Short mmCIF file of N, CA and C and ligand atoms in Angstrom, two decimals:
data_model
loop_
_atom_site.label_atom_id
_atom_site.label_comp_id
_atom_site.label_asym_id
_atom_site.label_seq_id
_atom_site.Cartn_x
_atom_site.Cartn_y
_atom_site.Cartn_z
N MET A 1037 -20.32 -9.51 -5.68
CA MET A 1037 -19.46 -8.77 -6.33
C MET A 1037 -18.12 -8.96 -5.33
N SER A 1038 -16.79 -9.15 -6.14
CA SER A 1038 -15.51 -9.70 -5.61
C SER A 1038 -14.64 -8.43 -5.24
N ILE A 1039 -14.29 -8.30 -4.06
CA ILE A 1039 -13.88 -6.91 -3.25
C ILE A 1039 -12.43 -7.37 -3.03
N ALA A 1040 -11.15 -6.64 -3.43
CA ALA A 1040 -10.18 -7.07 -2.56
C ALA A 1040 -9.50 -5.98 -2.13
N VAL A 1041 -8.94 -6.33 -0.89
CA VAL A 1041 -8.51 -5.22 0.03
C VAL A 1041 -6.79 -5.34 -0.48
N TYR A 1042 -6.19 -3.89 -0.54
CA TYR A 1042 -4.96 -3.97 -0.68
C TYR A 1042 -4.29 -2.89 0.29
N PRO A 1043 -3.67 -3.90 1.41
CA PRO A 1043 -3.59 -3.05 2.76
C PRO A 1043 -1.67 -2.82 2.75
N GLY A 1044 -2.04 -1.63 3.63
CA GLY A 1044 -0.29 -1.38 3.64
C GLY A 1044 -0.06 0.23 4.55
N SER A 1045 1.19 0.48 4.76
CA SER A 1045 1.61 1.60 5.39
C SER A 1045 1.31 2.93 4.39
N PHE A 1046 1.71 2.31 3.03
CA PHE A 1046 1.62 4.05 1.97
C PHE A 1046 2.07 5.19 2.90
N ASP A 1047 3.57 5.12 3.10
CA ASP A 1047 3.82 6.24 4.23
C ASP A 1047 5.34 6.51 3.25
N PRO A 1048 5.21 7.53 1.63
CA PRO A 1048 3.99 7.54 1.24
C PRO A 1048 3.89 6.67 0.12
N LEU A 1049 2.45 6.92 -0.64
CA LEU A 1049 2.41 5.85 -1.81
C LEU A 1049 3.36 5.95 -3.01
N THR A 1050 4.07 5.22 -3.34
CA THR A 1050 4.86 4.78 -4.61
C THR A 1050 4.55 4.90 -5.54
N ASN A 1051 5.15 4.80 -6.99
CA ASN A 1051 4.70 4.56 -8.15
C ASN A 1051 4.68 2.90 -7.97
N GLY A 1052 5.61 2.36 -7.55
CA GLY A 1052 5.32 0.57 -7.10
C GLY A 1052 4.05 0.17 -6.67
N HIS A 1053 3.53 0.98 -5.40
CA HIS A 1053 2.24 0.67 -4.82
C HIS A 1053 1.07 0.86 -5.97
N ALA A 1054 1.21 2.33 -6.80
CA ALA A 1054 0.24 2.47 -7.87
C ALA A 1054 0.24 1.36 -8.85
N ASP A 1055 1.50 0.68 -9.07
CA ASP A 1055 1.66 -0.28 -10.31
C ASP A 1055 0.77 -1.70 -9.66
N ILE A 1056 0.81 -2.00 -8.50
CA ILE A 1056 0.15 -2.93 -7.97
C ILE A 1056 -1.56 -2.78 -8.24
N ALA A 1057 -1.39 -1.67 -7.70
CA ALA A 1057 -3.40 -1.52 -7.75
C ALA A 1057 -3.62 -1.50 -9.20
N ALA A 1058 -3.04 -1.17 -9.94
CA ALA A 1058 -3.21 -1.00 -11.24
C ALA A 1058 -3.34 -2.42 -11.92
N ARG A 1059 -2.56 -3.34 -11.09
CA ARG A 1059 -2.48 -4.64 -12.05
C ARG A 1059 -3.53 -5.45 -11.20
N ALA A 1060 -4.22 -5.20 -9.65
CA ALA A 1060 -5.08 -5.67 -9.04
C ALA A 1060 -6.53 -5.41 -9.91
N LEU A 1061 -6.89 -4.19 -10.28
CA LEU A 1061 -7.95 -3.93 -10.73
C LEU A 1061 -8.88 -4.50 -11.71
N PRO A 1062 -8.10 -5.14 -12.68
CA PRO A 1062 -8.72 -5.79 -13.74
C PRO A 1062 -9.31 -7.07 -13.46
N ILE A 1063 -8.62 -8.01 -12.12
CA ILE A 1063 -9.17 -9.44 -11.31
C ILE A 1063 -10.27 -9.16 -10.75
N PHE A 1064 -10.41 -7.72 -10.09
CA PHE A 1064 -11.54 -7.75 -9.18
C PHE A 1064 -12.48 -6.93 -9.99
N ASP A 1065 -13.87 -6.83 -8.96
CA ASP A 1065 -14.85 -5.82 -9.36
C ASP A 1065 -14.64 -4.48 -8.42
N GLY A 1066 -13.87 -4.43 -7.19
CA GLY A 1066 -13.39 -3.85 -6.68
C GLY A 1066 -12.32 -3.52 -6.03
N LEU A 1067 -11.45 -2.62 -5.60
CA LEU A 1067 -10.23 -2.81 -4.61
C LEU A 1067 -10.32 -1.42 -3.61
N VAL A 1068 -10.24 -2.28 -2.43
CA VAL A 1068 -10.07 -1.17 -1.02
C VAL A 1068 -8.71 -0.96 -0.83
N ILE A 1069 -8.13 0.58 -1.16
CA ILE A 1069 -6.69 0.55 -0.59
C ILE A 1069 -6.86 0.95 0.61
N ALA A 1070 -6.60 0.09 1.75
CA ALA A 1070 -6.50 0.17 3.09
C ALA A 1070 -5.19 0.35 3.82
N VAL A 1071 -5.18 2.03 4.46
CA VAL A 1071 -4.15 2.80 4.60
C VAL A 1071 -4.21 2.05 6.41
N ALA A 1072 -3.44 1.35 7.11
CA ALA A 1072 -3.18 0.71 7.88
C ALA A 1072 -2.90 1.90 9.48
N VAL A 1073 -3.68 2.18 10.38
CA VAL A 1073 -3.22 2.69 11.31
C VAL A 1073 -2.21 2.43 12.27
N ASN A 1074 -1.10 2.70 12.26
CA ASN A 1074 0.10 1.93 13.37
C ASN A 1074 0.66 2.90 13.97
N ASN A 1075 0.37 2.67 15.08
CA ASN A 1075 0.62 3.80 16.08
C ASN A 1075 2.32 3.23 16.45
N ALA A 1076 2.58 2.16 15.99
CA ALA A 1076 4.00 1.62 16.68
C ALA A 1076 4.94 2.37 15.75
N LYS A 1077 4.32 2.46 14.50
CA LYS A 1077 5.55 2.98 13.48
C LYS A 1077 5.44 4.61 13.72
N ASN A 1078 6.55 5.10 13.62
CA ASN A 1078 6.93 6.65 13.49
C ASN A 1078 6.84 6.93 11.98
N SER A 1079 5.71 7.45 11.62
CA SER A 1079 5.28 7.50 10.27
C SER A 1079 5.68 9.25 9.96
N LEU A 1080 6.13 9.38 8.67
CA LEU A 1080 6.49 10.55 8.07
C LEU A 1080 4.76 11.35 8.10
N PHE A 1081 3.97 10.87 7.22
CA PHE A 1081 2.42 11.21 6.96
C PHE A 1081 1.79 10.64 8.11
N ASP A 1082 0.85 11.67 8.57
CA ASP A 1082 0.01 10.91 8.95
C ASP A 1082 -1.20 10.31 8.28
N VAL A 1083 -2.15 9.64 9.04
CA VAL A 1083 -2.97 8.68 7.89
C VAL A 1083 -4.11 9.47 7.35
N ALA A 1084 -4.36 10.63 7.29
CA ALA A 1084 -5.18 11.56 6.99
C ALA A 1084 -4.50 12.08 5.62
N GLU A 1085 -3.46 11.98 5.94
CA GLU A 1085 -2.44 12.80 4.44
C GLU A 1085 -2.26 11.27 3.25
N ARG A 1086 -1.98 10.64 4.06
CA ARG A 1086 -1.72 9.38 3.53
C ARG A 1086 -3.02 8.87 2.42
N VAL A 1087 -4.11 8.95 3.44
CA VAL A 1087 -5.28 8.64 2.40
C VAL A 1087 -5.74 9.40 1.33
N GLU A 1088 -5.32 11.27 1.83
CA GLU A 1088 -5.44 11.84 0.80
C GLU A 1088 -4.64 12.06 -0.64
N MET A 1089 -3.47 11.34 -0.31
CA MET A 1089 -2.40 11.33 -1.41
C MET A 1089 -3.34 9.64 -2.59
N ILE A 1090 -3.75 9.00 -1.85
CA ILE A 1090 -4.03 7.77 -2.43
C ILE A 1090 -5.14 8.11 -3.53
N ARG A 1091 -6.17 8.87 -2.61
CA ARG A 1091 -7.55 9.26 -3.37
C ARG A 1091 -7.14 10.10 -4.44
N GLU A 1092 -5.98 11.26 -4.24
CA GLU A 1092 -5.66 11.97 -5.30
C GLU A 1092 -4.86 11.36 -6.45
N GLU A 1093 -4.46 10.27 -6.13
CA GLU A 1093 -3.93 9.20 -7.24
C GLU A 1093 -5.09 8.84 -8.18
N PHE A 1094 -6.08 8.38 -7.86
CA PHE A 1094 -6.83 7.05 -8.01
C PHE A 1094 -8.43 7.92 -8.21
N LYS A 1095 -8.35 9.66 -8.33
CA LYS A 1095 -9.48 10.27 -8.34
C LYS A 1095 -10.46 10.04 -9.19
N ASP A 1096 -9.91 9.48 -10.53
CA ASP A 1096 -10.48 9.18 -11.73
C ASP A 1096 -11.02 7.55 -12.02
N ASN A 1097 -10.78 7.16 -11.07
CA ASN A 1097 -11.18 5.45 -10.84
C ASN A 1097 -11.83 5.12 -9.51
N PRO A 1098 -13.46 4.78 -10.22
CA PRO A 1098 -14.39 4.62 -9.32
C PRO A 1098 -14.43 3.18 -8.83
N ASN A 1099 -13.85 2.46 -9.19
CA ASN A 1099 -13.62 0.99 -8.76
C ASN A 1099 -12.66 0.87 -7.42
N ILE A 1100 -11.76 2.17 -7.33
CA ILE A 1100 -11.04 1.95 -6.05
C ILE A 1100 -11.25 2.93 -5.06
N GLU A 1101 -11.64 2.26 -3.92
CA GLU A 1101 -12.03 3.11 -2.62
C GLU A 1101 -10.62 2.93 -1.92
N VAL A 1102 -10.50 4.19 -1.03
CA VAL A 1102 -9.37 4.65 -0.34
C VAL A 1102 -10.13 4.55 1.56
N GLU A 1103 -9.39 3.69 2.26
CA GLU A 1103 -9.97 3.91 3.85
C GLU A 1103 -8.64 3.61 4.45
N SER A 1104 -9.09 4.09 5.64
CA SER A 1104 -8.03 3.89 6.42
C SER A 1104 -8.55 2.85 7.48
N PHE A 1105 -7.72 1.97 8.16
CA PHE A 1105 -8.26 0.92 9.29
C PHE A 1105 -7.69 0.98 10.42
N SER A 1106 -7.96 0.19 11.62
CA SER A 1106 -7.03 0.56 12.88
C SER A 1106 -7.60 -1.16 13.36
N GLY A 1107 -6.32 -1.47 14.17
CA GLY A 1107 -7.02 -3.15 14.42
C GLY A 1107 -6.30 -4.17 13.41
N LEU A 1108 -7.09 -5.11 13.59
CA LEU A 1108 -6.32 -6.64 12.58
C LEU A 1108 -6.88 -6.29 11.50
N LEU A 1109 -6.25 -6.51 10.32
CA LEU A 1109 -6.54 -6.78 8.89
C LEU A 1109 -7.54 -7.73 9.14
N VAL A 1110 -7.79 -8.69 9.36
CA VAL A 1110 -8.97 -9.67 9.17
C VAL A 1110 -9.98 -9.26 9.50
N GLU A 1111 -9.81 -8.54 10.97
CA GLU A 1111 -11.48 -7.98 11.18
C GLU A 1111 -11.58 -6.80 10.05
N TYR A 1112 -11.12 -6.16 9.79
CA TYR A 1112 -11.46 -5.43 8.50
C TYR A 1112 -11.71 -5.74 7.33
N LEU A 1113 -11.27 -6.88 7.19
CA LEU A 1113 -11.73 -7.85 5.90
C LEU A 1113 -13.43 -8.48 6.21
N LYS A 1114 -13.19 -8.69 7.50
CA LYS A 1114 -14.77 -9.20 8.12
C LYS A 1114 -15.66 -8.23 7.88
N ALA A 1115 -15.26 -6.89 8.03
CA ALA A 1115 -16.27 -6.03 7.94
C ALA A 1115 -16.57 -5.23 6.70
N ARG A 1116 -15.68 -5.38 5.91
CA ARG A 1116 -15.78 -5.03 4.44
C ARG A 1116 -16.21 -6.10 3.54
N LYS A 1117 -16.56 -7.38 4.11
CA LYS A 1117 -16.89 -8.79 3.61
C LYS A 1117 -15.88 -8.98 2.09
N ALA A 1118 -14.88 -8.90 2.32
CA ALA A 1118 -13.92 -9.15 1.68
C ALA A 1118 -13.04 -10.47 1.60
N LYS A 1119 -12.82 -11.16 1.12
CA LYS A 1119 -11.96 -12.35 0.61
C LYS A 1119 -10.51 -12.79 0.39
N ALA A 1120 -10.67 -11.29 -0.29
CA ALA A 1120 -9.00 -11.18 -0.70
C ALA A 1120 -8.01 -10.13 -0.02
N VAL A 1121 -6.94 -10.77 -0.13
CA VAL A 1121 -5.82 -9.35 0.18
C VAL A 1121 -4.88 -9.37 -0.67
N VAL A 1122 -4.45 -8.22 -1.41
CA VAL A 1122 -3.90 -8.10 -2.41
C VAL A 1122 -2.34 -7.44 -1.73
N ARG A 1123 -1.32 -8.25 -1.67
CA ARG A 1123 -0.12 -7.53 -1.84
C ARG A 1123 0.94 -7.76 -2.74
N GLY A 1124 2.24 -6.72 -3.06
CA GLY A 1124 2.73 -6.72 -3.93
C GLY A 1124 4.01 -7.20 -3.39
N LEU A 1125 4.63 -8.21 -4.70
CA LEU A 1125 6.33 -8.57 -4.15
C LEU A 1125 7.17 -8.06 -5.14
N ARG A 1126 8.50 -7.81 -4.60
CA ARG A 1126 9.22 -6.85 -5.25
C ARG A 1126 10.72 -8.38 -5.70
N ALA A 1127 11.03 -8.24 -4.31
CA ALA A 1127 12.45 -8.87 -4.51
C ALA A 1127 12.04 -10.21 -3.34
N VAL A 1128 13.55 -11.22 -3.63
CA VAL A 1128 13.33 -12.41 -2.60
C VAL A 1128 13.04 -11.76 -1.30
N SER A 1129 13.79 -10.78 -0.96
CA SER A 1129 13.99 -9.86 0.06
C SER A 1129 12.58 -9.86 1.01
N ASP A 1130 11.23 -9.39 0.21
CA ASP A 1130 9.90 -9.40 0.75
C ASP A 1130 9.30 -10.79 0.91
N PHE A 1131 10.03 -11.80 0.87
CA PHE A 1131 9.46 -12.92 1.12
C PHE A 1131 8.89 -13.35 2.32
N GLU A 1132 10.03 -13.26 3.18
CA GLU A 1132 9.51 -13.91 4.39
C GLU A 1132 8.43 -13.31 5.11
N TYR A 1133 9.05 -11.79 5.13
CA TYR A 1133 7.94 -10.97 5.90
C TYR A 1133 6.39 -11.46 5.65
N GLU A 1134 6.28 -11.48 3.78
CA GLU A 1134 4.97 -11.54 3.29
C GLU A 1134 4.37 -12.82 3.93
N PHE A 1135 5.32 -14.05 3.63
CA PHE A 1135 4.98 -15.34 3.98
C PHE A 1135 4.59 -15.27 5.48
N GLN A 1136 4.95 -14.71 6.39
CA GLN A 1136 4.66 -14.89 7.92
C GLN A 1136 3.53 -14.11 7.73
N MET A 1137 3.30 -12.97 7.35
CA MET A 1137 1.95 -12.11 7.78
C MET A 1137 0.77 -12.96 6.93
N ALA A 1138 1.00 -13.49 5.63
CA ALA A 1138 -0.17 -14.26 4.88
C ALA A 1138 -0.64 -15.54 5.86
N ASN A 1139 0.83 -16.23 6.32
CA ASN A 1139 0.22 -17.29 7.02
C ASN A 1139 -0.49 -17.09 8.49
N MET A 1140 -0.26 -16.22 9.10
CA MET A 1140 -0.71 -15.54 10.47
C MET A 1140 -2.01 -14.95 9.70
N ASN A 1141 -2.41 -14.32 9.32
CA ASN A 1141 -3.60 -14.11 8.42
C ASN A 1141 -4.67 -15.00 8.23
N ARG A 1142 -4.26 -16.10 7.33
CA ARG A 1142 -4.87 -17.24 7.17
C ARG A 1142 -4.85 -17.86 8.50
N LYS A 1143 -4.15 -18.17 9.68
CA LYS A 1143 -4.41 -18.90 10.85
C LYS A 1143 -5.68 -17.93 11.47
N LEU A 1144 -5.61 -16.74 11.66
CA LEU A 1144 -6.68 -15.95 12.23
C LEU A 1144 -8.01 -15.75 11.26
N TYR A 1145 -8.06 -15.78 10.27
CA TYR A 1145 -9.26 -16.06 9.36
C TYR A 1145 -9.00 -16.94 8.22
N PRO A 1146 -8.92 -17.93 7.97
CA PRO A 1146 -8.72 -18.76 6.97
C PRO A 1146 -9.70 -18.87 5.57
N GLU A 1147 -11.01 -17.94 5.75
CA GLU A 1147 -11.72 -18.10 4.56
C GLU A 1147 -11.10 -16.73 3.47
N ALA A 1148 -10.25 -15.98 3.92
CA ALA A 1148 -9.50 -15.14 2.82
C ALA A 1148 -8.24 -15.83 2.89
N GLU A 1149 -7.67 -15.31 1.59
CA GLU A 1149 -6.92 -15.73 0.66
C GLU A 1149 -6.29 -14.06 0.63
N THR A 1150 -4.46 -14.75 0.54
CA THR A 1150 -3.52 -13.44 0.34
C THR A 1150 -3.23 -13.70 -1.08
N LEU A 1151 -3.03 -12.87 -2.11
CA LEU A 1151 -2.80 -12.78 -3.64
C LEU A 1151 -1.50 -11.91 -3.51
N PHE A 1152 -0.51 -12.50 -4.34
CA PHE A 1152 0.72 -11.77 -4.32
C PHE A 1152 0.89 -11.26 -5.84
N LEU A 1153 0.91 -10.06 -6.16
CA LEU A 1153 1.33 -9.76 -7.67
C LEU A 1153 2.38 -9.17 -7.58
N MET A 1154 3.20 -9.40 -8.64
CA MET A 1154 4.44 -9.10 -8.87
C MET A 1154 4.87 -7.72 -9.41
N THR A 1155 5.53 -6.84 -8.37
CA THR A 1155 5.58 -5.42 -9.20
C THR A 1155 6.35 -5.51 -10.43
N GLY A 1156 5.99 -4.25 -11.40
CA GLY A 1156 6.46 -4.09 -12.62
C GLY A 1156 8.13 -3.98 -12.09
N GLN A 1157 8.81 -4.50 -13.17
CA GLN A 1157 10.35 -4.45 -13.26
C GLN A 1157 10.99 -3.11 -12.81
N ARG A 1158 10.12 -1.85 -13.27
CA ARG A 1158 10.82 -0.79 -13.22
C ARG A 1158 10.64 -0.12 -11.72
N TYR A 1159 10.01 -0.82 -10.73
CA TYR A 1159 9.59 -0.54 -9.70
C TYR A 1159 10.28 -1.24 -8.64
N PHE A 1160 11.02 -2.62 -9.01
CA PHE A 1160 11.43 -3.70 -7.87
C PHE A 1160 12.52 -2.95 -6.88
N TYR A 1161 12.93 -1.93 -6.97
CA TYR A 1161 13.72 -1.48 -5.98
C TYR A 1161 13.09 -0.28 -5.49
N VAL A 1162 11.89 0.17 -5.91
CA VAL A 1162 11.44 1.09 -4.79
C VAL A 1162 10.67 1.03 -3.75
N SER A 1163 10.95 1.88 -2.77
CA SER A 1163 10.47 1.26 -1.50
C SER A 1163 9.80 2.64 -0.71
N SER A 1164 9.07 3.07 0.29
CA SER A 1164 8.46 3.60 0.83
C SER A 1164 9.50 4.63 1.52
N ARG A 1165 10.24 3.52 2.50
CA ARG A 1165 11.36 3.67 3.37
C ARG A 1165 12.85 4.52 2.56
N MET A 1166 12.80 3.99 1.13
CA MET A 1166 14.39 4.83 0.83
C MET A 1166 13.52 6.06 -0.21
N VAL A 1167 12.16 6.04 -0.51
CA VAL A 1167 11.77 7.27 -1.14
C VAL A 1167 11.98 8.57 -0.06
N ARG A 1168 11.56 7.88 1.34
CA ARG A 1168 11.46 8.96 2.41
C ARG A 1168 13.23 10.06 2.55
N GLU A 1169 13.89 8.66 2.51
CA GLU A 1169 15.37 9.21 2.64
C GLU A 1169 15.70 9.85 1.61
N ILE A 1170 15.42 9.55 0.71
CA ILE A 1170 15.86 10.60 -0.57
C ILE A 1170 15.48 12.10 -0.42
N ALA A 1171 14.06 11.70 -0.20
CA ALA A 1171 13.36 13.38 -0.19
C ALA A 1171 13.99 14.05 1.19
N SER A 1172 14.51 13.44 2.24
CA SER A 1172 14.69 14.05 3.21
C SER A 1172 16.17 14.73 2.46
N LEU A 1173 16.99 14.24 1.60
CA LEU A 1173 18.42 14.47 1.43
C LEU A 1173 18.20 15.22 0.37
N ASN A 1174 17.04 15.82 -0.26
CA ASN A 1174 16.87 16.63 -1.31
C ASN A 1174 17.58 15.77 -2.77
N GLY A 1175 17.08 14.75 -2.72
CA GLY A 1175 17.35 13.98 -4.06
C GLY A 1175 15.90 13.73 -5.05
N CYS A 1176 16.30 13.66 -6.09
CA CYS A 1176 15.71 13.30 -7.12
C CYS A 1176 14.32 12.39 -7.08
N LEU A 1177 12.96 12.93 -7.08
CA LEU A 1177 12.09 11.71 -6.73
C LEU A 1177 11.49 11.44 -8.11
N ASN A 1178 11.85 11.49 -9.39
CA ASN A 1178 11.34 11.44 -10.51
C ASN A 1178 10.97 10.01 -11.08
N GLY A 1179 9.99 9.49 -11.24
CA GLY A 1179 9.78 8.11 -11.54
C GLY A 1179 9.59 7.00 -10.24
N LEU A 1180 9.79 7.87 -8.77
CA LEU A 1180 9.60 7.17 -7.87
C LEU A 1180 8.22 7.17 -7.23
N VAL A 1181 7.79 8.33 -7.32
CA VAL A 1181 6.43 8.56 -6.55
C VAL A 1181 5.90 9.39 -7.91
N PRO A 1182 4.06 9.22 -8.03
CA PRO A 1182 3.60 10.20 -8.54
C PRO A 1182 4.28 11.78 -8.21
N ASP A 1183 3.72 12.80 -9.11
CA ASP A 1183 4.35 14.20 -8.91
C ASP A 1183 3.39 14.80 -7.66
N HIS A 1184 2.21 14.62 -7.49
CA HIS A 1184 1.77 15.14 -6.27
C HIS A 1184 2.04 14.62 -5.21
N VAL A 1185 2.90 13.55 -5.13
CA VAL A 1185 3.18 12.95 -3.85
C VAL A 1185 4.79 13.54 -3.48
N ALA A 1186 5.30 14.06 -4.74
CA ALA A 1186 6.62 14.64 -4.60
C ALA A 1186 6.71 15.95 -4.08
N LEU A 1187 5.41 16.38 -4.60
CA LEU A 1187 5.37 17.72 -3.68
C LEU A 1187 5.08 17.82 -2.46
N ARG A 1188 4.53 17.07 -1.75
CA ARG A 1188 4.29 16.61 -0.71
C ARG A 1188 5.54 16.58 -0.27
N LEU A 1189 6.23 15.63 -0.45
CA LEU A 1189 7.46 15.10 0.26
C LEU A 1189 8.64 16.44 0.29
N GLN A 1190 8.45 17.12 -1.03
CA GLN A 1190 9.12 18.72 -0.69
C GLN A 1190 9.12 19.36 0.47
N LYS A 1191 7.56 19.45 0.41
CA LYS A 1191 7.04 20.33 1.47
C LYS A 1191 7.41 19.84 2.79
N LYS A 1192 7.54 18.72 2.69
CA LYS A 1192 7.55 18.24 4.55
C LYS A 1192 8.94 18.26 4.95
N PHE A 1193 9.94 18.29 3.88
CA PHE A 1193 11.16 18.50 3.92
C PHE A 1193 11.67 19.99 4.04
N GLY A 1194 10.80 20.92 3.65
CA GLY A 1194 11.33 22.03 3.54
C GLY A 1194 11.97 22.63 2.06
N GLY A 1195 11.56 21.69 1.27
CA GLY A 1195 12.49 21.82 -0.17
C GLY A 1195 11.61 23.26 -0.80
N MET A 1196 10.21 23.57 -0.63
CA MET A 1196 9.70 24.44 -0.94
C MET A 1196 8.73 25.19 -0.35
O1 PNS B 2122 2.97 -1.57 3.87
P1 PNS B 2122 3.53 -2.07 4.91
O2 PNS B 2122 4.21 -1.81 6.18
O3 PNS B 2122 4.29 -3.21 5.00
O4 PNS B 2122 2.03 -3.31 5.54
C1 PNS B 2122 1.85 -3.62 6.60
C2 PNS B 2122 0.53 -4.14 7.29
C3 PNS B 2122 -0.41 -2.92 7.51
C4 PNS B 2122 -0.28 -4.63 6.08
C5 PNS B 2122 0.13 -5.02 8.24
O5 PNS B 2122 0.74 -4.55 9.04
C6 PNS B 2122 -0.98 -5.40 8.78
O6 PNS B 2122 -2.01 -5.85 8.47
N1 PNS B 2122 -1.27 -4.41 9.93
C7 PNS B 2122 -2.41 -4.68 10.47
C8 PNS B 2122 -2.33 -5.16 11.90
C9 PNS B 2122 -2.44 -6.55 11.75
O7 PNS B 2122 -3.37 -7.31 10.99
N2 PNS B 2122 -1.44 -7.61 12.56
C10 PNS B 2122 -1.22 -8.59 11.93
C11 PNS B 2122 -0.72 -8.96 10.92
S1 PNS B 2122 0.22 -10.70 10.44
#
């Protein structure tokens, strides 16, 4: 059974992330969406909330598992017996960071490969960072995040 891990901060899940997960699914037998516990990052949602939102989004999809992980991604891959990492690419600006990360992971664990999937055109400009900013300024989140995520964002910023 071929399992891929789709790691990220997902703070919060956007429609762009969901699009990547949907594109990865038919290629693998199973997809694990893995939320990184990154204490250095000042996150808006804690890890449990982020996991909950992703589980809610994919609750009808038995081939998607959602977990959190701490430590190195490559160690998590080994523990899950996964040899593939999925990452989404939007624009050229993503490339340098992704290139560095994929090569570092390859150096640490050459048996695993990183596969890049292109986000659907509708989501080229969508990022969690901008979504957080828009939500904090009470802007419209339609089309950027799933509705249940938009509700959580509004609650976070006292919009309802
Ligand atoms: O959504 P993000 O913030 O771009 O995801 C980055 C993430 C979580 C995939 C990356 O920071 C990561 O893999 N963190 C785990 C720690 C690790 O393995 N660091 C070395 C990667 S080169």
